[in-house]
Short mmCIF file of C-alpha atoms in Angstrom, two decimals:
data_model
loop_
_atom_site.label_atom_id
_atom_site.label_comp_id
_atom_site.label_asym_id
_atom_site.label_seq_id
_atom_site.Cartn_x
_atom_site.Cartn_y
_atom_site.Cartn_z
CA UNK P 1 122.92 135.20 140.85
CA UNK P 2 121.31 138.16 139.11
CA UNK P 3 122.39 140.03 135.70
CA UNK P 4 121.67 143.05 134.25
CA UNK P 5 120.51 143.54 130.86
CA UNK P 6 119.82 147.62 130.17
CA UNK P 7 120.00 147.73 133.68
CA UNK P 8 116.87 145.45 134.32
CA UNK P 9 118.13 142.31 136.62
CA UNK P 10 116.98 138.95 136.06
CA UNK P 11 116.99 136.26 138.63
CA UNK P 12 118.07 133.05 138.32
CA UNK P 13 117.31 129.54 139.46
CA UNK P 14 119.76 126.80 140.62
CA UNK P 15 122.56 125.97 138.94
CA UNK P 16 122.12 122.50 138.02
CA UNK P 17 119.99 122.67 135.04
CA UNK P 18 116.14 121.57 135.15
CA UNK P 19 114.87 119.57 137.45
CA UNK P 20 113.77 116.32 135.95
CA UNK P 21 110.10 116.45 138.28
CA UNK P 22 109.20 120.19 136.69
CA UNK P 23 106.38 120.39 134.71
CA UNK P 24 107.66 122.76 132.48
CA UNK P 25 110.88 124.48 132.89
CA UNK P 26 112.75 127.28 130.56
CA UNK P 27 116.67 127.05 130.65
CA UNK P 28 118.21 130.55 129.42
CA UNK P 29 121.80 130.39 128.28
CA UNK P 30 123.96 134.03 127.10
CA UNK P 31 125.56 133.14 123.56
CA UNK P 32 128.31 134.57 122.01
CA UNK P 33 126.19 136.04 119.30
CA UNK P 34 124.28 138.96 121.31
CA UNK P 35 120.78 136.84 122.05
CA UNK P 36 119.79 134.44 124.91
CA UNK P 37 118.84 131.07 123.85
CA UNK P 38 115.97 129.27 125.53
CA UNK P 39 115.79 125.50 126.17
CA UNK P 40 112.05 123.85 126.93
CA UNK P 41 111.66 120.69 129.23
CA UNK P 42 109.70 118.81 131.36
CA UNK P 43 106.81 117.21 130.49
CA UNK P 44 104.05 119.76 129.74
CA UNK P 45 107.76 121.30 127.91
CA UNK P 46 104.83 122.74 125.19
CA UNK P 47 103.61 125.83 127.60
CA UNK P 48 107.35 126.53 127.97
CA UNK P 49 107.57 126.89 124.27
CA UNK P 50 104.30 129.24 124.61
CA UNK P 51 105.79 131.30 127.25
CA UNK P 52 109.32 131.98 124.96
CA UNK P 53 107.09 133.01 122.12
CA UNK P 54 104.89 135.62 123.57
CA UNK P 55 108.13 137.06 124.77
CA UNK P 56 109.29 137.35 121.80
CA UNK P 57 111.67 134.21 121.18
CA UNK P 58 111.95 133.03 117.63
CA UNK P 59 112.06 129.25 116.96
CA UNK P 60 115.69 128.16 115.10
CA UNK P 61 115.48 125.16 112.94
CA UNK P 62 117.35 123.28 115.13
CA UNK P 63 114.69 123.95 117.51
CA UNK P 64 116.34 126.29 120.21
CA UNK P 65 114.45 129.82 120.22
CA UNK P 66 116.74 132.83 120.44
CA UNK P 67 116.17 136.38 121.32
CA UNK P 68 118.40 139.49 120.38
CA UNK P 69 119.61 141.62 123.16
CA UNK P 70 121.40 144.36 120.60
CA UNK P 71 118.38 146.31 122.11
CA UNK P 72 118.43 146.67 126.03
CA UNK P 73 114.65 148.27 125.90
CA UNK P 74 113.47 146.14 123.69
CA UNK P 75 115.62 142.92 125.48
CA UNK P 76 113.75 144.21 129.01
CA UNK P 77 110.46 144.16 127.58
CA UNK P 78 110.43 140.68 126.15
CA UNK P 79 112.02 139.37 129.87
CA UNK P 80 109.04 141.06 131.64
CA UNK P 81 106.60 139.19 129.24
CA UNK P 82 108.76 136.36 130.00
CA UNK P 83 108.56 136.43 133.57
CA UNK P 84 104.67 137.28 133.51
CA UNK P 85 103.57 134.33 130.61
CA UNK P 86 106.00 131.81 132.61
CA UNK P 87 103.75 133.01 135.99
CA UNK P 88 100.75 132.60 133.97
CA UNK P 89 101.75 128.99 132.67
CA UNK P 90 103.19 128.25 135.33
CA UNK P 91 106.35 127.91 133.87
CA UNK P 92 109.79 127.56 135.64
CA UNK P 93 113.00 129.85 134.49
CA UNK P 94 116.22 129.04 134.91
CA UNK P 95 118.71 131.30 133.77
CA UNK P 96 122.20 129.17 133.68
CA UNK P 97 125.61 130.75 134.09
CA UNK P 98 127.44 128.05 132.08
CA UNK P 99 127.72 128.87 128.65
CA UNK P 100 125.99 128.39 125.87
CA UNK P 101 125.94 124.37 124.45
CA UNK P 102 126.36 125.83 120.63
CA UNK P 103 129.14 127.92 121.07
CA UNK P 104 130.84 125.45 122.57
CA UNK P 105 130.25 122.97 120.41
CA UNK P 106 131.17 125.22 117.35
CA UNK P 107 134.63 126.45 119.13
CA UNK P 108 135.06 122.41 119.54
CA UNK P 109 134.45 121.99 116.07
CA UNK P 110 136.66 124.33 114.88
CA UNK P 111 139.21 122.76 117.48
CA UNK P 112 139.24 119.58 115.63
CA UNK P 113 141.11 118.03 111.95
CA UNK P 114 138.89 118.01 109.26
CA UNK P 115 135.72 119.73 108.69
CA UNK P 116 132.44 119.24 111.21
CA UNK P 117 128.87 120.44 111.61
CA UNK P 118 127.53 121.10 114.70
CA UNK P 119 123.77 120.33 115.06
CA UNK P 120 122.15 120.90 118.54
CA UNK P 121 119.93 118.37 119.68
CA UNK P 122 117.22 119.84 122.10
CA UNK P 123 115.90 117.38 124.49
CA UNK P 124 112.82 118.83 126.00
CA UNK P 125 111.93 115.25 127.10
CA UNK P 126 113.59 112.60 129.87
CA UNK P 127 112.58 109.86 127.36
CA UNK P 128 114.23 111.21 124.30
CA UNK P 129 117.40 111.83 126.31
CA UNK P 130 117.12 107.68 127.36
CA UNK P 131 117.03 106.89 123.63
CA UNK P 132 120.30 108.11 123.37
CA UNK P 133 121.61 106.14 125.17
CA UNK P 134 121.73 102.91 123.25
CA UNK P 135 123.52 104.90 120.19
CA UNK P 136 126.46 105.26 122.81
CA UNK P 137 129.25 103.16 121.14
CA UNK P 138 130.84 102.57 124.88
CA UNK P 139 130.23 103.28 128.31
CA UNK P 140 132.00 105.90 130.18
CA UNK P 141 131.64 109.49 131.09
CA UNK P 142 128.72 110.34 128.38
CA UNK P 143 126.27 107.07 129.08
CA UNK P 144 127.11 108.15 133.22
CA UNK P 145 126.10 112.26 132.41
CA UNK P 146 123.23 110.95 130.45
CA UNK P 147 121.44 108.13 133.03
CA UNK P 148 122.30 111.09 136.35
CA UNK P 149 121.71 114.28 134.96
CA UNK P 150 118.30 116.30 133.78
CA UNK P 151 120.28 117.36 130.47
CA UNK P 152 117.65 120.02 127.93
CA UNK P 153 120.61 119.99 125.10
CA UNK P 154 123.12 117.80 123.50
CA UNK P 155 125.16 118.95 120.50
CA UNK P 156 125.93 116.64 117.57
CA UNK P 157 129.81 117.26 115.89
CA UNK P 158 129.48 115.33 112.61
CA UNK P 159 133.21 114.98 110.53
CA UNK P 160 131.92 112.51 107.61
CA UNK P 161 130.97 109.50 108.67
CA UNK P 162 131.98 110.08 112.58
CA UNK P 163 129.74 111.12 114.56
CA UNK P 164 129.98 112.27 118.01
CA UNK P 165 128.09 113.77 120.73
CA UNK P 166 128.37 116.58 123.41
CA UNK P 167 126.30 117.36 126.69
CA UNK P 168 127.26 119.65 129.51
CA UNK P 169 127.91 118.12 132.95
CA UNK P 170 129.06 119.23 136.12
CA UNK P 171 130.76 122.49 134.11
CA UNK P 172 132.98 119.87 132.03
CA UNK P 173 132.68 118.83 128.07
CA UNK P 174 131.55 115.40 128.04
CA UNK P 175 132.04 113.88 124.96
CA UNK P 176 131.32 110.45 123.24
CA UNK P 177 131.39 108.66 119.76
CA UNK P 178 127.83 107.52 118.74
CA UNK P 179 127.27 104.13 117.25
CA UNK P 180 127.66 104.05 113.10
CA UNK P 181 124.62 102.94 111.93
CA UNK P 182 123.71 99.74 110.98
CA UNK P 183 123.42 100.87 107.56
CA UNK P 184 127.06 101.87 107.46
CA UNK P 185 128.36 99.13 109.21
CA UNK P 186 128.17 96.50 111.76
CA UNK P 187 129.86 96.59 114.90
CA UNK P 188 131.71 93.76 116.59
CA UNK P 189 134.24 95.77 118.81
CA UNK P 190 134.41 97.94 121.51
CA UNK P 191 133.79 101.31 120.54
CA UNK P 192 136.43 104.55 122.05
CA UNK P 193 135.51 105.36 125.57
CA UNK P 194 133.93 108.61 125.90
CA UNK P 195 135.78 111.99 127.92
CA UNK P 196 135.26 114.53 129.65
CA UNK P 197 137.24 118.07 129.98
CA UNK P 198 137.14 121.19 131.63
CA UNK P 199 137.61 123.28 128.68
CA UNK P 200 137.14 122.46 124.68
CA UNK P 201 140.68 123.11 124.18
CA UNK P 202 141.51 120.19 126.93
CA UNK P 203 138.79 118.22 125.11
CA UNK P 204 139.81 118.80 121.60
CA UNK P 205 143.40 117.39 122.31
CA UNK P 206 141.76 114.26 123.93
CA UNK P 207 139.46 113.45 121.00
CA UNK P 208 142.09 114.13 118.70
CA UNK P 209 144.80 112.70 120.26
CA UNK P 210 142.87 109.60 121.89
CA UNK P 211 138.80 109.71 121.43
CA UNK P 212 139.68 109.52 117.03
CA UNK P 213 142.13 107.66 116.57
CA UNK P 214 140.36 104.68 119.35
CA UNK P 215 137.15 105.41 116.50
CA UNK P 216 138.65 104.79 113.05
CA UNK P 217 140.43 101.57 114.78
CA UNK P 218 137.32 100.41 116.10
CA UNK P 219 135.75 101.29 112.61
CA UNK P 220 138.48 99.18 111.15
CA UNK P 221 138.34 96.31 113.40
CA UNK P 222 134.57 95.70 112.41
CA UNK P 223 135.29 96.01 109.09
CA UNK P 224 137.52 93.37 109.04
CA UNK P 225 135.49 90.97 110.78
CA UNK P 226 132.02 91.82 108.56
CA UNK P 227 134.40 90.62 105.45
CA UNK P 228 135.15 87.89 107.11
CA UNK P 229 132.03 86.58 108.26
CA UNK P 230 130.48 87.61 104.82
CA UNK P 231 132.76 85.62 103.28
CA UNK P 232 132.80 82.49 105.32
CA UNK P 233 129.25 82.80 104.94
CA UNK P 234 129.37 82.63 101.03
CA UNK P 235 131.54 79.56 101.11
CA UNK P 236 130.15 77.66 103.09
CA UNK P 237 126.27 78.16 101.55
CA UNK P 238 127.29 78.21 98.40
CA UNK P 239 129.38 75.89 95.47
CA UNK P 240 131.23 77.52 92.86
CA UNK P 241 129.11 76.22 90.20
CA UNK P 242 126.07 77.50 92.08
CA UNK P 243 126.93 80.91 91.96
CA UNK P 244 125.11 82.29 89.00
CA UNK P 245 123.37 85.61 87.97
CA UNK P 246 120.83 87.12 89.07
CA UNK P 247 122.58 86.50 92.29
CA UNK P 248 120.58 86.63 95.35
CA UNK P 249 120.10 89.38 97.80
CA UNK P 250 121.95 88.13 100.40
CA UNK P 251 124.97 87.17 97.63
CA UNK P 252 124.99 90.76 96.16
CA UNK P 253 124.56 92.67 99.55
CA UNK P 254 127.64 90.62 100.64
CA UNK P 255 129.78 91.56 97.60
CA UNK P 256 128.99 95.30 97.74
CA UNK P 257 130.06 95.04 101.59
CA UNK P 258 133.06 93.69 100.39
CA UNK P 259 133.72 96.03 97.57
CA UNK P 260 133.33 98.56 100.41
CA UNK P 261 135.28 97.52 102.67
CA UNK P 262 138.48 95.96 100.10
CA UNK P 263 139.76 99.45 99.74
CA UNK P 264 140.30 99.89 103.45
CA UNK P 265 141.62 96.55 103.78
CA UNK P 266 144.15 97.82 101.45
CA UNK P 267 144.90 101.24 102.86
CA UNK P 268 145.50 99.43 106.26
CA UNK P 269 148.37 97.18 104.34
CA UNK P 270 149.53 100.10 102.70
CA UNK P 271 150.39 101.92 106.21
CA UNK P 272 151.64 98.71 107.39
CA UNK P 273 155.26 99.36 109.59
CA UNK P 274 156.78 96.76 108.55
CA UNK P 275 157.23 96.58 104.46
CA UNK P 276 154.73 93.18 103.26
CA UNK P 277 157.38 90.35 101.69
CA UNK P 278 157.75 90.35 98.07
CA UNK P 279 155.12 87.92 96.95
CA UNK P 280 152.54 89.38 99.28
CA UNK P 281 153.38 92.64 97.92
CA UNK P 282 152.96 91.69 94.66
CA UNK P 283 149.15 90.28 95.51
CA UNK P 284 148.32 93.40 96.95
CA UNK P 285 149.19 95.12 93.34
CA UNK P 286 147.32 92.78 91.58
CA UNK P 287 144.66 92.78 93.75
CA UNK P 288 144.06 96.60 93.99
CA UNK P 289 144.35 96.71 90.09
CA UNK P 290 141.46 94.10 89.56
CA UNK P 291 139.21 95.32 92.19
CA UNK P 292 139.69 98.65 90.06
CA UNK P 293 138.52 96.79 87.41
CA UNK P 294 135.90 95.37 89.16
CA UNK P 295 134.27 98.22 90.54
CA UNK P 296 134.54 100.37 87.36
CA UNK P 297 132.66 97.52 85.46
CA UNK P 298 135.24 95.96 84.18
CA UNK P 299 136.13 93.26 85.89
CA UNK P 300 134.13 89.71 87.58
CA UNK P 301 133.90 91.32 91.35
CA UNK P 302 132.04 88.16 92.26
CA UNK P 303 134.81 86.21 91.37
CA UNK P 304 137.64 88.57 92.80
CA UNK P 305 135.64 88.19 96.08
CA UNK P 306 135.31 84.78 96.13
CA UNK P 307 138.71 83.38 94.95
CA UNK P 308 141.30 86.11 96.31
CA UNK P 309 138.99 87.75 99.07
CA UNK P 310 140.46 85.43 101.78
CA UNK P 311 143.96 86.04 101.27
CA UNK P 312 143.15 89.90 101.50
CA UNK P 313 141.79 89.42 104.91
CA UNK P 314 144.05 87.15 106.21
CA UNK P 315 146.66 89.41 105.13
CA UNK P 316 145.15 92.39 106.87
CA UNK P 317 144.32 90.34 109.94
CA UNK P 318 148.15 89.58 110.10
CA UNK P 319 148.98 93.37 110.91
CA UNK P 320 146.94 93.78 114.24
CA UNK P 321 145.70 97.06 115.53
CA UNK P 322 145.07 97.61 119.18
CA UNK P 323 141.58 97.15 119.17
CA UNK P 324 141.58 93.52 120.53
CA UNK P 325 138.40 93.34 122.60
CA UNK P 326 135.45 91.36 120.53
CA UNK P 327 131.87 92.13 121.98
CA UNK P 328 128.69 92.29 119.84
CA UNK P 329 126.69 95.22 120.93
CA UNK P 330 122.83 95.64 120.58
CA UNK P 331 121.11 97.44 117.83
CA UNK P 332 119.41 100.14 119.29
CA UNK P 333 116.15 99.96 118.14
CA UNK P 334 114.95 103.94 119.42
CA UNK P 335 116.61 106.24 117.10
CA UNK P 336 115.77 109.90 118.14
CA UNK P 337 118.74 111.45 116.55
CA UNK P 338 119.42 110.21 112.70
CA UNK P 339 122.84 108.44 112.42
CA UNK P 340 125.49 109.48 110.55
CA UNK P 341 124.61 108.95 106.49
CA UNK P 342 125.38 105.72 105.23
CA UNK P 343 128.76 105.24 102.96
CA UNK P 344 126.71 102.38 101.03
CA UNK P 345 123.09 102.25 100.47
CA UNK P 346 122.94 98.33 100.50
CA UNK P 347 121.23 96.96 103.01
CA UNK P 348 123.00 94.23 105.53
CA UNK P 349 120.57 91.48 104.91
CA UNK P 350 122.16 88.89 107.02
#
């Protein structure tokens, strides 16, 4: 494959991205933004980050370097120094036909409910592309693309506290939800299977229509069970009289995991199908009014939690959702890629 740029061709390497036993290899994408953008890998991936910038390529903050081609003269001259620094380092460059990672990620974006950031996530390194791998929620598409493929780039689409993740494979969108972190929440369910597309309209329709909605029930599901083992928990280690201030750690990081999760324990009710009978309605009102209380200062949330908690949850666990399968995945314990921020700075202690 060759292309012209001010009538200078440039040829190109194979089309399957870098090859994971090169040295150092330079992947070259055309964005829709007038300028090539230049991936590193490999493991000496540093004297393809040399060879971009004597050519010219400027370093982005999210770590891809870019070059404008407004100027054909001045876009020929920086591909000759290109071609001669990546002889000199000994350099491989690969000039892919698929397109750019970032423009598809932002077209995805833009695809999708809700506001998203896209943040590309260069991976000039097979190991840093394996530590993603445990922040996979489930297996499917994304963990396969990831474990068989030499990948340089992934693209992060964050919508609040949902995070997923994009990589190119085989010319389709592969797309997966990352785990919340541990911070945010525990999980205890299956998380949405990941998908794959041939274009980002086909792939916004399945995370919208399948990929989110599997994610907030999953979300929900976990939720649900953290207040209930929290609470269990409190009962059964502690007596009502013993359950004084200063409370301990454990006590008050158990609470504020309730107080953040009692308000979607409510919504849940609230969206119910079927209308709650009229004394369980009435707790619900009652409920929602004191934990307003509570969490404006005005109220005991201790005691809310550990008198009426239960009969929230076993309300809420009486209107199912159709996340049924219970597994207990591992905390990863490489995190190359932050997680998504953290709805509640307490710290899960048990």
């Amino acid at each position: 494959m060759r292309i012209a740029y001010g009538g200078a061709p440039w040829s190109t390497g194979a089309d399957e991205g870098p090859s994971p036993d090169t040295a150092a290899e330079i992947t070259l994408h055309r964005t829709a933004h007038s300028t090539l953008a230049g991936h590193v890998s490999g493991a000496s991936h540093q004297w393809a980050t040399t060879a971009l910038e004597l050519a010219g390529f400027a370093p982005a903050e999210d770590g891809i370097h870019q070059l404008s081609t407004d100027d054909p003269d001045q876009t020929r001259q920086a591909l000759h120094q290109l071609r001669q620094s990546a002889r000199d380092l000994d350099v491989t460059v690969t000039l892919s036909p698929q397109p750019y990672l970032g423009d598809i990620a932002v077209d995805l974006a833009q695809r999708l409910p809700g506001h998203w950031e896209v943040d590309p996530v260069p991976l000039p390194e097979a190991e840093r592309q394996r530590d993603l791998l445990p922040w996979v929620w489930s297996p499917g598409p994304l963990t396969a693309a990831l474990e068989r493929h030499r990948i340089p780039c992934a693209a992060r689409l964050i919508g609040g506290d949902t995070e997923l993740l994009l990589v190119q494979s085989d010319n389709e969108c592969v797309i997966g939800a990352m785990l919340p972190s541990p911070g945010v929440i525990e999980t205890f369910v299956a998380g949405p299977s990941s998908i794959s597309a041939a274009s980002t309209d086909m792939a916004a329709s399945l995370i919208q229509n399948r990929l989110l909605p599997q994610y907030q029930e999953a979300v929900f599901s976990s939720r649900l069970t953290e207040a209930d083992d929290d609470l269990r928990w409190a009962q059964e280690t502690y007596e009502p009289g013993d359950v004084v201030e200063p409370y301990s750690r454990e006590l008050a990081a158990g609470l504020n995991r309730f107080l953040d999760h009692a308000p979607e324990l409510i919504a849940h009710l609230r969206r119910a199908k079927d209308p709650l009978a009229a004394h369980d309605a009435a707790f619900l009102d009652d409920f929602e009014a004191a934990l307003g209380q509570a969490q404006s200062g005005g109220g005991d949330a201790m005691a809310l939690w550990l008198t009426e908690g239960e009969e929230l949850i076993e309300l809420t666990q009486a209107v199912p959702t159709r996340q049924t399968t219970v597994t207990r995945p591992a905390t990863p314990t490489a995190v190359p890629v932050p997680p998504p921020a953290a709805v509640t700075s307490t710290a899960r202690s048990r």
